[in-house]
Amino acid sequence: MIPDLKNAFRPFQRSGAHGALYCDGVSLETLGRKYETPLYVYSADQIVERLEMFQRAFKGRDHLVCYAVKANSSLAILKLLAERGAGFDIVSGGELERVIAAVPKAVGRVVFSGVGKTAAEIDRALEVGILEFNVESEAELALLGARAKKLKVRARFALRVNPDVFAETHPYISTGLREHKFGIDIRKAAELYRVAARNKWLELHGISVHIGSQIRSAEPFGAAMERVCKLTVQLKREGIVLKVVDAGGGLGIDYHSGGDAKAVTPAVKVEEYAAAIEKALAGFEGKLLIEPGRFIVAQAGALLTRVLNVKKNGKKTFVITDAAMNDLIRPALYQAYHEVVPVKPRAGRARSVDVVGPVCETGDFFARDRMLKPVEAGDLVALLDAGAYGMAQSSNYNSRFRPAEVLVEGKEHRLIRRREELKDLFATEVLS
Ligand code: LLP
């Protein structure tokens, strides 16, 4: 085994005498040849396994895992999850339509989050009968009440409160502090519930919280839940009974776990997370929703790319790939770390290189000063842990075609999104 992939947390493992990279039972070399690159490759088995980890960890309580669609919104992935009982956390009308297109009957398991919902988005969600709106402001609550009255349907809602809890993560994806744009100050929530209780078009359903993303420790989740639980108890005393607590998403993964066989397993991480939430919620008897995105899909996916050439500028060596920041923006946007591994390793010592894309920006990099085994033009390399916020954040920047996606199911594989073509590139544009 090659030391770059010692542990078995990922579906991407080396196999055979030459240590070629596989996704479960399928060789990445085969996929690269058949579908070309850049190509997102996902393991269906791992996605299902991760969903089931959450379902198992919370089995002692009535719960629903509402997968955060934004992490990876490909229809085939939504279908895979819906068929195993997942609900969905959405943040736009577009995401709602994706759920409806993938599995229409899953619409009753949708929670609608997001800091700014339009009247049209609210109307559609009311018409199709989603599970709950997570309301982010007093103004939005008023809008929801007005739309519900107009359509003559009651709107089930939760207030998304801002618990003022600090969670160690990248500042762009931390959301639970008072200074952030998210949620309603937890100190003002009780008053809003009282206002809502007087509106017959608003059905008091729950309370929700989401403190940020890529949070590696269970502690802040517990701290946020304690504050939420305290509020539900206080409200109950006033006769306002909430049926649902939504703990949000945010559980992080180990992007660096390449060489550490003893790292805490994902199953243990989920158990620790569940234990922290359950401990804080001991006094609450209702239903629990959670909204994990990254933890379910990130490690199930890799971005497969071909080396265009290797070039030296001064002391630096650049490995230029056919994937770029438009395909996977996380390194450029958050200085995020993704393992880079050659698909068919060559003999020779690792050396320090920058792995970069062809886009005309210095920020277009995947890895800087990274020790990488020798690669040559034409070789395939995989960027690991790219299943979450990879394809979902891709763009046409530099007028590049967005990549294709393949789902591996054991030894089988199938295209779940074709590569964009010229006809897609300016399909929406108007010339004169
Ligand atoms: N629920 C809400 C209300 C959210 O805003 C998010 C993520 C989630 C659930 C899912 O969080 P997760 O379990 O995936 O951490 N693009 C960034 C991540 C942005 C997360 C935004 N909200 C990245 O690539 O790291």
Coordinates of C-alpha atoms and ligand atoms in Angstrom, one line a residue:
M1 CA 0.0 0.0 0.0
I2 CA 1.2 3.5 -0.8
P3 CA 1.4 5.8 2.3
D4 CA -0.8 8.5 0.7
L5 CA -3.9 6.4 1.4
K6 CA -3.4 4.4 4.5
N7 CA -6.7 4.6 6.1
A8 CA -9.9 3.2 4.7
F9 CA -12.2 6.2 5.4
R10 CA -12.4 7.0 1.7
P11 CA -13.7 4.9 -1.1
F12 CA -10.6 5.9 -3.1
Q13 CA -8.0 3.2 -2.5
R14 CA -5.1 1.6 -4.2
S15 CA -5.3 -1.8 -5.6
G16 CA -3.3 -4.3 -7.7
A17 CA 0.5 -4.8 -8.1
H18 CA 1.0 -1.2 -9.4
G19 CA -1.1 0.4 -6.7
A20 CA -3.5 2.1 -9.2
L21 CA -6.3 4.2 -7.7
Y22 CA -9.8 2.8 -7.6
C23 CA -13.2 4.1 -6.5
D24 CA -14.7 1.1 -4.8
G25 CA -14.6 -1.6 -7.6
V26 CA -13.9 0.8 -10.5
S27 CA -10.5 1.9 -11.8
L28 CA -10.1 5.6 -12.2
E29 CA -7.9 5.0 -15.2
T30 CA -10.9 3.4 -16.9
L31 CA -13.2 6.2 -15.9
G32 CA -10.8 8.9 -17.1
R33 CA -10.5 7.2 -20.5
K34 CA -14.2 6.6 -20.9
Y35 CA -15.6 9.9 -19.7
E36 CA -12.6 12.2 -20.1
T37 CA -11.5 14.8 -17.6
P38 CA -12.1 16.9 -15.5
L39 CA -14.5 14.4 -14.0
Y40 CA -16.2 14.2 -10.6
V41 CA -16.4 10.6 -9.4
Y42 CA -18.6 9.6 -6.4
S43 CA -19.1 6.4 -4.5
A44 CA -22.8 5.6 -4.0
D45 CA -21.9 3.1 -1.2
Q46 CA -20.1 5.8 0.9
I47 CA -22.9 8.3 0.5
V48 CA -25.4 5.8 1.8
E49 CA -23.1 4.6 4.5
R50 CA -22.6 8.2 5.8
L51 CA -26.4 8.8 5.8
E52 CA -26.9 5.6 7.8
M53 CA -24.3 6.6 10.3
F54 CA -26.4 9.6 11.3
Q55 CA -29.6 7.5 11.2
R56 CA -28.1 4.9 13.5
A57 CA -26.6 7.5 15.9
F58 CA -30.0 9.1 16.5
K59 CA -32.1 6.0 16.4
G60 CA -33.2 6.5 20.0
R61 CA -35.2 9.5 19.1
D62 CA -37.7 10.5 16.4
H63 CA -35.5 12.2 13.9
L64 CA -35.0 13.1 10.3
V65 CA -31.7 13.6 8.5
C66 CA -32.3 16.5 6.1
Y67 CA -29.3 16.4 3.7
A68 CA -28.1 19.9 2.9
V69 CA -28.7 20.0 -0.9
K70 CA -26.2 22.8 -1.4
A71 CA -23.3 20.5 -0.7
N72 CA -24.0 18.5 -3.8
S73 CA -27.3 19.0 -5.6
S74 CA -26.9 16.4 -8.4
L75 CA -30.3 14.8 -9.0
A76 CA -29.0 11.2 -8.9
I77 CA -27.4 11.9 -5.4
L78 CA -30.6 13.4 -4.1
K79 CA -32.5 10.3 -5.4
L80 CA -30.0 8.0 -3.8
L81 CA -30.5 9.7 -0.4
A82 CA -34.3 10.2 -0.7
E83 CA -34.8 6.5 -1.3
R84 CA -33.0 5.7 2.0
G85 CA -35.3 8.0 3.9
A86 CA -33.4 11.2 3.9
G87 CA -35.2 14.6 4.0
F88 CA -33.6 17.7 2.5
D89 CA -32.5 21.1 3.7
I90 CA -32.9 23.6 0.9
V91 CA -32.0 27.3 0.5
S92 CA -33.6 28.3 -2.8
G93 CA -36.5 27.7 -5.1
G94 CA -34.1 26.0 -7.4
E95 CA -33.0 23.5 -4.8
L96 CA -36.7 22.8 -4.1
E97 CA -37.3 22.0 -7.8
R98 CA -34.3 19.6 -7.7
V99 CA -35.8 17.6 -4.9
I100 CA -39.2 17.5 -6.6
A101 CA -37.5 16.4 -9.9
A102 CA -35.5 13.7 -8.2
V103 CA -38.2 12.2 -5.9
P104 CA -41.5 14.1 -5.8
K105 CA -42.8 12.5 -2.7
A106 CA -39.8 13.6 -0.7
V107 CA -41.1 17.2 -0.7
G108 CA -42.9 16.5 2.6
R109 CA -39.4 16.0 4.1
V110 CA -38.0 19.4 3.0
V111 CA -37.0 22.2 5.3
F112 CA -36.5 25.6 3.7
S113 CA -33.5 27.5 5.2
G114 CA -31.8 30.6 3.9
V115 CA -31.5 34.3 4.9
G116 CA -33.6 35.7 2.1
K117 CA -36.6 33.9 0.6
T118 CA -38.7 35.6 -2.1
A119 CA -42.5 35.6 -2.1
A120 CA -42.4 33.4 -5.2
E121 CA -40.2 30.8 -3.5
I122 CA -42.4 30.9 -0.4
D123 CA -45.5 30.4 -2.5
R124 CA -44.2 27.4 -4.4
A125 CA -43.0 25.8 -1.1
L126 CA -46.4 26.4 0.5
E127 CA -48.2 24.9 -2.6
V128 CA -46.2 21.7 -2.6
G129 CA -46.4 21.3 1.2
I130 CA -42.9 21.2 2.6
L131 CA -42.2 20.2 6.1
E132 CA -41.1 23.5 7.6
F133 CA -39.8 27.0 6.8
N134 CA -36.8 28.0 8.9
V135 CA -37.5 31.7 9.3
E136 CA -34.5 34.0 9.6
S137 CA -36.0 37.4 10.5
E138 CA -39.1 39.2 11.8
A139 CA -39.7 40.6 8.3
E140 CA -39.6 37.1 6.8
L141 CA -42.1 35.8 9.4
A142 CA -44.5 38.6 8.3
L143 CA -44.0 37.8 4.7
L144 CA -44.6 34.1 5.3
G145 CA -47.8 34.9 7.2
A146 CA -49.0 37.1 4.4
R147 CA -48.3 34.5 1.7
A148 CA -49.9 31.8 3.7
K149 CA -53.0 33.9 4.2
K150 CA -53.2 34.7 0.5
L151 CA -52.9 31.0 -0.5
K152 CA -55.2 29.9 2.4
V153 CA -52.8 27.3 3.8
R154 CA -51.1 27.3 7.1
A155 CA -47.3 27.7 7.1
R156 CA -45.4 25.5 9.4
F157 CA -42.3 27.3 10.6
A158 CA -39.3 27.3 12.9
L159 CA -37.3 30.3 13.9
R160 CA -33.7 30.0 13.1
V161 CA -32.1 31.5 16.1
N162 CA -28.6 32.8 16.4
P163 CA -27.2 31.2 19.6
D164 CA -24.0 33.4 19.7
V165 CA -21.8 30.3 19.9
F166 CA -18.3 30.4 18.5
A167 CA -17.3 27.5 16.3
E168 CA -13.7 27.1 15.2
T169 CA -13.7 27.1 11.4
H170 CA -12.9 29.3 8.4
P171 CA -14.5 32.8 8.9
Y172 CA -16.4 32.5 5.7
I173 CA -18.4 29.5 6.9
S174 CA -18.9 30.4 10.5
T175 CA -22.5 31.5 11.1
G176 CA -23.4 31.3 14.8
L177 CA -22.2 34.6 16.2
R178 CA -24.3 37.6 16.8
E179 CA -22.2 39.6 14.3
H180 CA -23.1 37.2 11.5
K181 CA -26.1 37.8 9.1
F182 CA -27.8 34.5 10.0
G183 CA -30.8 33.9 12.2
I184 CA -32.7 35.8 14.9
D185 CA -31.0 36.9 18.1
I186 CA -31.9 34.1 20.5
R187 CA -32.9 36.8 23.1
K188 CA -35.6 38.1 20.7
A189 CA -37.0 34.8 19.6
A190 CA -39.5 34.3 22.4
E191 CA -41.2 37.6 21.6
L192 CA -41.5 36.6 17.9
Y193 CA -43.0 33.2 18.8
R194 CA -45.6 35.1 20.8
V195 CA -46.4 37.4 17.9
A196 CA -46.7 34.3 15.6
A197 CA -49.0 32.5 18.0
R198 CA -51.6 35.2 17.3
N199 CA -51.5 34.6 13.6
K200 CA -53.8 31.8 12.5
W201 CA -51.9 31.3 9.2
L202 CA -48.6 30.6 11.0
E203 CA -48.2 27.2 12.6
L204 CA -45.6 27.1 15.4
H205 CA -43.6 24.0 14.6
G206 CA -40.0 24.2 15.7
I207 CA -36.8 26.0 16.4
S208 CA -33.6 25.7 14.3
V209 CA -30.0 26.6 14.6
H210 CA -26.9 26.3 12.3
I211 CA -23.6 27.5 13.7
G212 CA -21.3 27.0 10.7
S213 CA -19.6 24.4 8.6
Q214 CA -16.5 22.2 8.8
I215 CA -16.7 22.2 12.6
R216 CA -14.4 19.4 13.8
S217 CA -15.4 19.3 17.5
A218 CA -18.7 18.2 18.9
E219 CA -18.6 20.8 21.7
P220 CA -20.0 23.8 19.9
F221 CA -23.0 21.8 18.7
G222 CA -23.7 20.8 22.3
A223 CA -23.4 24.4 23.5
A224 CA -25.8 25.7 20.8
M225 CA -28.3 22.9 21.6
E226 CA -28.2 23.7 25.3
R227 CA -29.3 27.3 24.5
V228 CA -32.0 26.1 22.2
C229 CA -33.3 23.6 24.7
K230 CA -33.4 26.2 27.4
L231 CA -35.6 28.4 25.2
T232 CA -38.0 25.5 24.4
V233 CA -38.4 24.9 28.1
Q234 CA -39.1 28.6 28.7
L235 CA -41.6 28.7 25.9
K236 CA -43.4 25.6 27.1
R237 CA -44.0 27.3 30.4
E238 CA -45.9 29.9 28.5
G239 CA -47.9 27.3 26.6
I240 CA -45.9 27.6 23.4
V241 CA -45.0 24.0 22.6
L242 CA -42.4 23.3 19.8
K243 CA -42.5 19.9 18.2
V244 CA -39.2 20.0 16.4
V245 CA -35.6 21.0 17.1
D246 CA -33.4 21.4 14.0
A247 CA -29.7 21.2 14.9
G248 CA -28.5 22.3 11.5
G249 CA -25.5 20.9 9.7
G250 CA -21.8 21.6 10.0
L251 CA -20.0 18.5 11.1
G252 CA -16.6 18.6 9.5
I253 CA -14.3 16.0 7.9
D254 CA -10.6 15.4 8.1
Y255 CA -9.2 16.6 4.8
H256 CA -5.7 15.8 6.0
S257 CA -6.2 12.2 7.1
G258 CA -4.0 10.6 4.3
G259 CA -1.3 9.0 6.4
D260 CA -2.9 8.6 9.7
A261 CA -4.3 5.1 10.1
K262 CA -5.3 5.7 13.7
A263 CA -7.4 8.8 13.1
V264 CA -10.9 8.8 14.7
T265 CA -13.2 7.0 12.3
P266 CA -16.1 8.9 10.8
A267 CA -18.5 6.6 12.6
V268 CA -17.0 7.6 16.0
K269 CA -17.1 11.3 14.9
V270 CA -20.9 11.0 14.3
E271 CA -21.4 9.2 17.6
E272 CA -19.6 12.0 19.5
Y273 CA -21.7 14.6 17.6
A274 CA -24.9 12.7 18.4
A275 CA -23.9 12.3 22.1
A276 CA -23.3 16.1 22.4
I277 CA -26.6 16.9 20.9
E278 CA -28.6 14.3 22.8
K279 CA -27.0 15.4 26.1
A280 CA -28.0 18.9 25.6
L281 CA -31.5 17.9 24.4
A282 CA -32.3 15.6 27.3
G283 CA -35.2 17.8 28.4
F284 CA -36.8 17.9 25.0
E285 CA -39.1 15.2 23.9
G286 CA -40.0 16.2 20.3
K287 CA -38.5 15.4 17.0
L288 CA -34.9 16.2 16.0
L289 CA -33.9 17.3 12.5
I290 CA -30.3 17.6 11.4
E291 CA -28.9 19.1 8.2
P292 CA -25.5 17.5 7.4
G293 CA -24.1 18.1 3.9
R294 CA -20.4 17.9 3.8
F295 CA -20.1 14.9 6.1
I296 CA -22.3 12.8 3.8
V297 CA -20.8 13.6 0.4
A298 CA -17.3 15.1 0.7
Q299 CA -15.2 12.0 1.1
A300 CA -17.4 10.1 -1.3
G301 CA -16.1 12.2 -4.2
A302 CA -12.9 13.0 -6.0
L303 CA -12.2 15.3 -8.9
L304 CA -10.3 13.4 -11.5
T305 CA -8.0 15.5 -13.7
R306 CA -5.3 15.0 -16.3
V307 CA -1.9 16.7 -16.2
L308 CA -1.5 18.9 -19.2
N309 CA 2.2 19.6 -18.5
V310 CA 4.8 20.1 -15.9
K311 CA 6.7 23.4 -16.0
K312 CA 9.5 25.0 -14.1
N313 CA 9.6 28.7 -13.3
G314 CA 12.7 29.6 -11.4
K315 CA 12.9 27.3 -8.4
K316 CA 9.2 26.3 -8.6
T317 CA 7.7 23.3 -10.3
F318 CA 4.1 23.7 -11.5
V319 CA 1.9 20.7 -12.4
I320 CA -0.7 22.1 -14.7
T321 CA -4.0 20.1 -14.7
D322 CA -7.0 20.3 -17.0
A323 CA -9.2 21.0 -14.0
A324 CA -9.2 24.6 -12.6
M325 CA -10.7 26.8 -10.0
N326 CA -14.0 27.0 -11.9
D327 CA -14.3 23.2 -11.3
L328 CA -13.3 23.2 -7.7
I329 CA -13.0 26.6 -6.1
R330 CA -12.4 25.6 -2.4
P331 CA -8.6 26.0 -2.4
A332 CA -8.8 29.4 -4.0
L333 CA -11.8 30.6 -1.9
Y334 CA -11.0 29.2 1.5
Q335 CA -7.3 28.1 1.2
A336 CA -8.9 24.6 1.6
Y337 CA -6.6 21.6 1.6
H338 CA -7.4 18.7 -0.8
E339 CA -5.2 15.6 -1.1
V340 CA -3.7 15.3 -4.5
V341 CA -2.8 11.7 -5.5
P342 CA -1.5 10.3 -8.8
V343 CA -3.8 7.6 -10.2
K344 CA -1.0 5.4 -11.4
P345 CA 2.0 6.2 -9.2
R346 CA 5.4 6.4 -10.9
A347 CA 8.7 5.4 -9.3
G348 CA 10.8 8.1 -7.8
R349 CA 11.0 10.5 -4.9
A350 CA 8.2 13.0 -4.0
R351 CA 9.1 16.6 -4.7
S352 CA 7.6 19.9 -3.9
V353 CA 5.2 21.3 -6.5
D354 CA 2.3 23.6 -7.0
V355 CA -0.7 22.0 -8.6
V356 CA -2.5 24.6 -10.7
G357 CA -5.3 25.0 -13.2
P358 CA -5.2 26.8 -16.6
V359 CA -7.4 29.7 -15.5
C360 CA -5.8 33.2 -15.8
E361 CA -5.5 33.9 -12.1
T362 CA -2.7 33.3 -9.7
G363 CA -5.5 32.2 -7.3
D364 CA -6.2 29.2 -9.6
F365 CA -4.4 26.6 -7.6
F366 CA -5.2 23.3 -5.9
A367 CA -2.1 22.8 -3.8
R368 CA 1.0 24.9 -3.1
D369 CA 4.4 23.6 -2.1
R370 CA 3.0 20.1 -1.9
M371 CA 5.1 17.0 -1.8
L372 CA 4.0 14.9 -4.8
K373 CA 5.3 11.8 -6.4
P374 CA 6.6 12.4 -10.0
V375 CA 3.9 13.0 -12.6
E376 CA 4.2 13.7 -16.3
A377 CA 2.0 15.2 -19.0
G378 CA -1.0 12.8 -19.7
D379 CA -1.0 11.3 -16.1
L380 CA -4.2 11.3 -14.2
V381 CA -4.4 12.8 -10.7
A382 CA -7.2 12.8 -8.2
L383 CA -8.2 15.6 -5.9
L384 CA -9.8 13.9 -2.9
D385 CA -12.7 14.8 -0.6
A386 CA -14.2 16.9 -3.4
G387 CA -17.7 15.5 -3.2
A388 CA -19.1 18.4 -1.2
Y389 CA -19.1 22.0 -2.5
G390 CA -17.1 20.9 -5.5
M391 CA -19.5 20.6 -8.5
A392 CA -22.1 22.6 -6.6
Q393 CA -19.8 25.6 -6.6
S394 CA -18.5 25.2 -10.1
S395 CA -18.9 27.8 -12.8
N396 CA -18.2 28.6 -16.4
Y397 CA -15.4 31.1 -15.6
N398 CA -13.0 31.5 -18.5
S399 CA -15.8 30.1 -20.6
R400 CA -14.9 26.6 -19.5
F401 CA -17.3 23.7 -19.7
R402 CA -18.4 22.4 -16.4
P403 CA -17.3 18.8 -15.7
A404 CA -19.2 15.6 -16.0
E405 CA -20.1 13.4 -13.0
V406 CA -20.0 9.7 -12.6
L407 CA -21.6 7.6 -9.8
V408 CA -19.8 4.4 -8.9
E409 CA -22.1 1.6 -7.6
G410 CA -19.8 -1.2 -6.4
K411 CA -18.2 -2.5 -9.6
E412 CA -20.6 -0.5 -11.9
H413 CA -20.5 3.1 -12.9
R414 CA -22.9 5.4 -14.7
L415 CA -22.9 9.0 -16.0
I416 CA -25.1 11.2 -13.8
R417 CA -24.3 14.5 -15.5
R418 CA -22.8 14.8 -19.0
R419 CA -20.0 17.3 -19.6
E420 CA -21.2 20.7 -20.9
E421 CA -20.8 21.4 -24.6
L422 CA -20.6 24.4 -26.7
K423 CA -24.4 24.6 -27.0
D424 CA -24.7 24.9 -23.2
L425 CA -22.1 27.6 -23.0
F426 CA -24.1 30.5 -24.4
A427 CA -27.6 28.9 -24.4
T428 CA -29.1 31.7 -22.3
E429 CA -27.4 34.6 -24.0
V430 CA -29.1 37.1 -26.4
L431 CA -27.1 38.4 -29.3
S432 CA -28.6 41.7 -30.7
Ligands
LLP1 N1 -27.8 24.0 7.0 C1 -27.6 25.3 6.7 C2 -28.6 26.2 7.1 C3 -26.4 25.7 6.1 O1 -26.2 27.0 5.8 C4 -25.4 24.7 5.8 C5 -24.2 25.1 5.1 C6 -25.7 23.4 6.1 C7 -26.9 23.0 6.7 C8 -24.7 22.2 5.7 O2 -23.5 22.4 6.3 P1 -22.4 21.2 6.2 O3 -23.0 20.0 7.0 O4 -22.2 20.9 4.8 O5 -21.2 21.8 6.8 N2 -18.9 26.2 0.6 C9 -18.3 26.0 1.9 C10 -19.3 25.5 2.9 C11 -20.5 26.4 3.0 C12 -21.5 25.9 4.0 C13 -22.8 26.7 3.9 N3 -23.9 26.3 4.7 C14 -17.1 25.0 1.7 O6 -16.8 24.6 0.6 O7 -16.5 24.7 2.7

